[in-house]
Amino acid sequence: MDAMRILLVDDVHLERMQLAMRLQRLGHIVEAAASGCEAIEKYPEFDPDLVLLDVSMPDMSGTEVAQQIRERYPDWVPIIFLSGHDEPEMIATAIDMGGDDYLVKPVNKMVLVAKLKAMRRIATMRHELKETHQQLEVVNERLSQLVNEDGLTKVANRRFLDQKLAEMISWHGRNNLSMSIIMIDVDHFKAFNDYYGHLEGDRCLQSIAAELKTTFSRAGELVARYGGEEFVVLISHCDKTRAVKECERLKQSVRLLEIPHTKSTTAELVTVSQGMVAWVPTGLETPENMYQIVDKVLYKAKAQGRNRFVAAEFT
């Protein structure tokens, strides 16, 4: 890293301009501010690698500016104070108030160059650390996605479903709000697999999962693979009336995929059966308890001929 972005803060126009020119001749990018308030205003947009900060200014002292920078912006950037005073007590106070170094004005050229070299090394390390941190965040996000995602269908997996259902039960229970859970089973899927083969079976599940994810993509909605050919949809702030409409929408979205199913005794295309439960949680229900309840409702839909949904309220 050759050039640094330096925020220079000094209320004396001539001194500010002279030092700015020296810094620019050394190859750095300089943003000058004539006051502490102006410096704080410019700081986030300019995003400096180094702050050169006059201690004595009329509107706001350098130490006050340093304090505000440290409080507002946790990403550490070195601050070097500038002052015509070289008393040990003042230097110590400046460092205590958030500064990292101290230069006495008029600034000696050799000392300035030496300080800037040291700050450049720090700035380089800081940028490398930021890049490493950003890369780690990307990796961690991807790992989190892999941990919570079903490998085949790319919707949420059972582990994440259990976690989110427990959270939603707790939250809706505390706020006395209704929620819904829909359990979906692909009709005659074993016959589909046996006739078309497992690769086509996988493609069928992937197509249905993708359609469900598109259909239920709003905030407070989650699509997950429960296991095998079964999926679960969780819908926040959803009573029975709305949930019935969502079940109908789900049924139509799967039908529009038009996946042929020659061996189905229900229809010529792939269809699904749904069991739905809408309720206001007490907060004491467990995911396993709710899976058992909605599975029984799903069984009724299958027993009544499949390619349909059965809606129930749980009290």
Coordinates of C-alpha atoms in Angstrom, one line a residue:
M1 CA 0.0 0.0 0.0
D2 CA 1.6 3.2 -1.1
A3 CA -0.9 6.0 -0.8
M4 CA -2.9 6.5 2.4
R5 CA -6.2 8.4 2.8
I6 CA -5.4 11.1 5.4
L7 CA -8.0 13.3 7.1
L8 CA -6.2 16.5 8.1
V9 CA -7.9 18.6 10.7
D10 CA -6.5 22.1 11.6
D11 CA -8.4 25.3 12.1
V12 CA -5.4 27.5 10.9
H13 CA -5.8 27.8 7.2
L14 CA -2.1 28.4 6.3
E15 CA -0.8 25.5 8.4
R16 CA -3.5 23.2 7.1
M17 CA -2.7 24.0 3.4
Q18 CA 1.0 23.7 3.9
L19 CA 0.8 20.4 5.6
A20 CA -1.8 19.1 3.0
M21 CA 0.6 20.0 0.2
R22 CA 3.5 18.2 1.9
L23 CA 1.4 15.1 2.3
Q24 CA 0.2 15.2 -1.3
R25 CA 3.8 15.5 -2.5
L26 CA 4.5 12.4 -0.5
G27 CA 1.8 10.6 -2.6
H28 CA -1.1 10.5 -0.2
I29 CA -4.8 11.4 -0.7
V30 CA -5.7 14.3 1.6
E31 CA -9.1 15.5 2.8
A32 CA -8.7 18.8 4.8
A33 CA -11.2 19.9 7.5
A34 CA -11.1 23.3 9.2
S35 CA -12.9 22.3 12.3
G36 CA -13.8 19.3 14.5
C37 CA -17.4 19.4 13.4
E38 CA -16.4 19.4 9.7
A39 CA -14.0 16.5 10.4
I40 CA -16.7 14.3 12.0
E41 CA -19.1 15.1 9.2
K42 CA -16.5 14.1 6.5
Y43 CA -15.1 11.1 8.4
P44 CA -17.5 8.3 7.3
E45 CA -17.7 9.2 3.6
F46 CA -13.9 9.8 3.3
D47 CA -13.1 6.6 5.2
P48 CA -9.5 7.6 6.2
D49 CA -6.5 5.4 6.9
L50 CA -5.0 8.0 9.2
V51 CA -6.3 11.2 11.0
L52 CA -3.9 14.1 11.6
L53 CA -5.7 16.1 14.2
D54 CA -4.9 19.5 15.7
V55 CA -5.3 19.5 19.5
S56 CA -6.4 23.2 20.0
M57 CA -9.4 24.3 17.9
P58 CA -12.1 26.8 18.9
D59 CA -15.4 24.8 18.2
M60 CA -14.3 21.4 19.4
S61 CA -10.9 20.3 20.8
G62 CA -8.9 17.6 19.1
T63 CA -9.4 15.3 22.0
E64 CA -13.2 15.8 21.8
V65 CA -13.1 15.0 18.1
A66 CA -11.0 11.8 18.8
Q67 CA -13.4 10.7 21.5
Q68 CA -16.4 11.1 19.1
I69 CA -14.6 9.2 16.4
R70 CA -13.8 6.3 18.7
E71 CA -17.4 6.2 20.0
R72 CA -19.1 6.4 16.6
Y73 CA -16.8 4.3 14.5
P74 CA -15.6 1.0 16.1
D75 CA -13.4 0.2 13.1
W76 CA -10.1 1.5 14.5
V77 CA -8.1 4.1 12.5
P78 CA -4.9 5.6 13.9
I79 CA -5.0 9.3 15.1
I80 CA -2.0 11.5 15.3
F81 CA -2.4 14.7 17.3
L82 CA -0.8 17.9 16.1
S83 CA 0.1 20.6 18.6
G84 CA 2.5 23.5 19.2
H85 CA 3.0 22.3 22.7
D86 CA 5.3 19.5 23.7
E87 CA 4.6 19.2 27.5
P88 CA 4.6 15.6 28.6
E89 CA 1.3 16.0 30.4
M90 CA -0.5 17.2 27.2
I91 CA 1.0 14.4 25.2
A92 CA -0.1 11.8 27.8
T93 CA -3.7 13.3 28.0
A94 CA -3.9 13.3 24.2
I95 CA -3.0 9.6 24.0
D96 CA -5.4 8.8 26.9
M97 CA -8.2 10.5 24.9
G98 CA -7.9 8.1 21.9
G99 CA -4.8 9.3 20.1
D100 CA -2.1 7.0 18.9
D101 CA 0.8 9.4 18.4
Y102 CA 1.8 13.0 18.7
L103 CA 3.6 15.5 16.4
V104 CA 4.8 18.9 17.5
K105 CA 4.2 21.8 15.1
P106 CA 5.8 23.0 13.0
V107 CA 6.2 19.4 11.9
N108 CA 9.7 18.3 11.2
K109 CA 9.9 16.9 7.6
M110 CA 12.1 13.9 8.6
V111 CA 9.9 13.1 11.6
L112 CA 6.8 13.4 9.5
V113 CA 8.1 11.0 6.8
A114 CA 9.1 8.5 9.5
K115 CA 5.7 8.6 11.2
L116 CA 3.9 8.2 7.9
K117 CA 6.0 5.1 7.0
A118 CA 5.0 3.6 10.3
M119 CA 1.3 4.5 9.8
R120 CA 1.4 3.1 6.3
R121 CA 2.5 -0.3 7.6
I122 CA -0.4 -0.1 10.1
A123 CA -2.8 0.9 7.4
T124 CA -1.6 -2.0 5.2
M125 CA -2.1 -4.5 8.0
R126 CA -5.5 -3.0 8.7
H127 CA -6.7 -3.3 5.1
E128 CA -5.4 -6.9 5.0
L129 CA -7.3 -7.7 8.2
K130 CA -10.5 -6.2 6.8
E131 CA -10.2 -8.2 3.7
T132 CA -9.6 -11.4 5.7
H133 CA -12.5 -10.6 7.9
Q134 CA -14.8 -10.1 4.9
Q135 CA -13.6 -13.3 3.3
L136 CA -14.3 -15.1 6.6
E137 CA -17.8 -13.6 6.8
V138 CA -18.5 -14.9 3.3
V139 CA -17.2 -18.4 4.2
N140 CA -19.1 -18.4 7.5
E141 CA -22.3 -17.4 5.7
R142 CA -21.8 -20.2 3.2
L143 CA -21.1 -22.7 5.9
S144 CA -24.2 -21.6 7.8
Q145 CA -26.2 -22.0 4.6
L146 CA -24.8 -25.5 4.0
V147 CA -25.6 -26.5 7.6
N148 CA -29.2 -25.3 7.3
E149 CA -29.9 -26.3 3.8
D150 CA -31.1 -29.6 2.3
G151 CA -28.5 -30.8 -0.1
L152 CA -30.8 -32.1 -2.8
T153 CA -33.7 -29.6 -2.8
K154 CA -31.8 -26.4 -1.6
V155 CA -34.6 -25.5 0.8
A156 CA -34.2 -25.5 4.6
N157 CA -33.4 -28.9 6.1
R158 CA -35.1 -30.7 9.1
R159 CA -32.6 -29.3 11.6
F160 CA -33.3 -25.7 10.6
L161 CA -37.0 -26.4 10.4
D162 CA -37.1 -27.7 14.0
Q163 CA -35.2 -24.6 15.2
K164 CA -37.4 -22.1 13.3
L165 CA -40.7 -23.8 14.4
A166 CA -39.6 -23.7 18.0
E167 CA -38.8 -20.0 17.7
M168 CA -42.1 -19.2 15.9
I169 CA -44.1 -21.1 18.5
S170 CA -42.4 -19.2 21.3
W171 CA -42.8 -15.8 19.6
H172 CA -46.4 -16.2 18.5
G173 CA -47.3 -17.5 21.9
R174 CA -45.8 -14.5 23.6
N175 CA -47.6 -12.1 21.3
N176 CA -50.9 -14.1 21.1
L177 CA -50.8 -14.3 17.3
S178 CA -51.9 -17.1 15.0
M179 CA -49.5 -19.1 12.8
S180 CA -49.9 -22.0 10.4
I181 CA -48.0 -25.2 9.5
I182 CA -48.6 -27.0 6.3
M183 CA -47.2 -30.5 5.7
I184 CA -47.0 -31.7 2.1
D185 CA -46.6 -35.1 0.7
V186 CA -45.9 -35.9 -3.0
D187 CA -48.7 -38.2 -4.1
H188 CA -47.6 -41.8 -5.2
F189 CA -44.0 -40.8 -5.2
K190 CA -42.7 -44.4 -4.8
A191 CA -44.5 -45.3 -8.0
F192 CA -43.0 -42.3 -9.7
N193 CA -39.5 -43.4 -8.6
D194 CA -40.0 -47.0 -9.6
Y195 CA -41.3 -46.1 -13.1
Y196 CA -39.1 -43.0 -14.0
G197 CA -36.0 -43.8 -11.9
H198 CA -34.4 -42.2 -9.0
L199 CA -32.7 -39.4 -11.0
E200 CA -36.1 -38.2 -12.3
G201 CA -37.4 -38.6 -8.8
D202 CA -34.7 -36.3 -7.5
R203 CA -35.6 -33.8 -10.3
C204 CA -39.2 -34.0 -9.4
L205 CA -38.5 -33.1 -5.7
Q206 CA -36.1 -30.3 -6.8
S207 CA -38.8 -28.8 -9.1
I208 CA -41.5 -28.9 -6.4
A209 CA -39.0 -27.5 -3.8
A210 CA -38.1 -24.6 -6.1
E211 CA -41.8 -23.9 -6.8
L212 CA -42.6 -23.9 -3.1
K213 CA -39.7 -21.6 -2.3
T214 CA -40.9 -19.2 -5.0
T215 CA -44.5 -19.4 -3.8
F216 CA -43.6 -18.9 -0.1
S217 CA -40.8 -16.3 -0.3
R218 CA -42.3 -13.5 1.8
A219 CA -41.0 -12.5 5.3
G220 CA -42.3 -14.8 7.9
E221 CA -42.6 -17.8 5.5
L222 CA -40.3 -20.8 5.5
V223 CA -40.1 -23.9 3.2
A224 CA -38.3 -26.9 4.4
R225 CA -37.8 -30.6 3.5
Y226 CA -39.2 -32.7 6.3
G227 CA -37.9 -35.9 4.9
G228 CA -38.2 -38.1 1.8
E229 CA -41.0 -36.7 -0.4
E230 CA -42.4 -34.6 2.4
F231 CA -42.1 -30.8 2.8
V232 CA -43.3 -28.4 5.5
V233 CA -44.3 -24.7 5.1
L234 CA -44.4 -22.4 8.1
I235 CA -46.4 -19.1 7.8
S236 CA -46.2 -16.4 10.4
H237 CA -49.2 -14.2 11.3
C238 CA -51.5 -16.6 9.5
D239 CA -55.0 -17.7 10.7
K240 CA -57.1 -20.6 9.2
T241 CA -58.9 -18.4 6.7
R242 CA -55.6 -17.2 5.1
A243 CA -54.0 -20.6 5.4
V244 CA -56.7 -22.2 3.4
K245 CA -56.0 -19.7 0.6
E246 CA -52.3 -20.6 0.9
C247 CA -53.0 -24.3 0.6
E248 CA -55.1 -23.7 -2.6
R249 CA -52.3 -21.5 -4.0
L250 CA -49.8 -24.3 -3.2
K251 CA -51.9 -26.9 -4.9
Q252 CA -52.2 -24.8 -8.1
S253 CA -48.5 -24.0 -8.2
V254 CA -47.6 -27.7 -8.2
R255 CA -50.2 -28.5 -10.8
L256 CA -48.8 -25.8 -13.1
L257 CA -45.4 -27.6 -13.0
E258 CA -47.1 -30.2 -15.2
I259 CA -44.8 -33.1 -14.2
P260 CA -46.1 -36.2 -15.9
H261 CA -46.9 -39.1 -13.6
T262 CA -48.2 -42.1 -15.7
K263 CA -48.3 -44.4 -12.6
S264 CA -50.4 -42.1 -10.5
T265 CA -53.9 -43.3 -9.7
T266 CA -54.9 -39.8 -8.8
A267 CA -54.1 -37.7 -11.8
E268 CA -51.9 -37.8 -15.0
L269 CA -49.6 -35.2 -13.4
V270 CA -47.7 -35.1 -10.2
T271 CA -49.9 -33.8 -7.4
V272 CA -49.5 -33.2 -3.6
S273 CA -51.6 -33.8 -0.5
Q274 CA -51.6 -31.3 2.3
G275 CA -52.4 -31.2 5.9
M276 CA -52.7 -27.8 7.6
V277 CA -53.1 -26.6 11.1
A278 CA -53.6 -23.0 12.2
W279 CA -53.5 -22.0 15.8
V280 CA -52.5 -19.4 18.4
P281 CA -49.6 -21.1 20.3
T282 CA -49.5 -21.2 24.0
G283 CA -45.7 -21.3 23.7
L284 CA -45.6 -24.7 25.3
E285 CA -46.0 -26.8 22.1
T286 CA -43.0 -28.6 20.8
P287 CA -42.0 -29.1 17.1
E288 CA -42.5 -32.9 17.5
N289 CA -45.9 -32.4 19.0
M290 CA -47.0 -30.2 16.1
Y291 CA -45.5 -32.5 13.5
Q292 CA -47.6 -35.4 14.9
I293 CA -50.8 -33.2 14.8
V294 CA -50.3 -31.9 11.3
D295 CA -49.3 -35.4 10.0
K296 CA -52.6 -36.8 11.2
V297 CA -54.4 -34.0 9.2
L298 CA -52.2 -34.9 6.2
Y299 CA -53.3 -38.5 6.5
K300 CA -56.9 -37.5 6.2
A301 CA -56.2 -35.6 3.0
K302 CA -54.5 -38.8 1.6
A303 CA -57.3 -41.0 2.8
Q304 CA -59.9 -38.8 1.1
G305 CA -58.3 -39.3 -2.3
R306 CA -55.1 -37.2 -2.4
N307 CA -54.5 -34.1 -4.5
R308 CA -56.3 -32.0 -1.9
F309 CA -55.8 -30.4 1.5
V310 CA -57.4 -30.8 4.8
A311 CA -57.4 -27.7 7.1
A312 CA -57.8 -27.9 10.9
E313 CA -57.5 -25.6 13.9
F314 CA -55.6 -26.7 16.9
T315 CA -56.8 -25.5 20.3

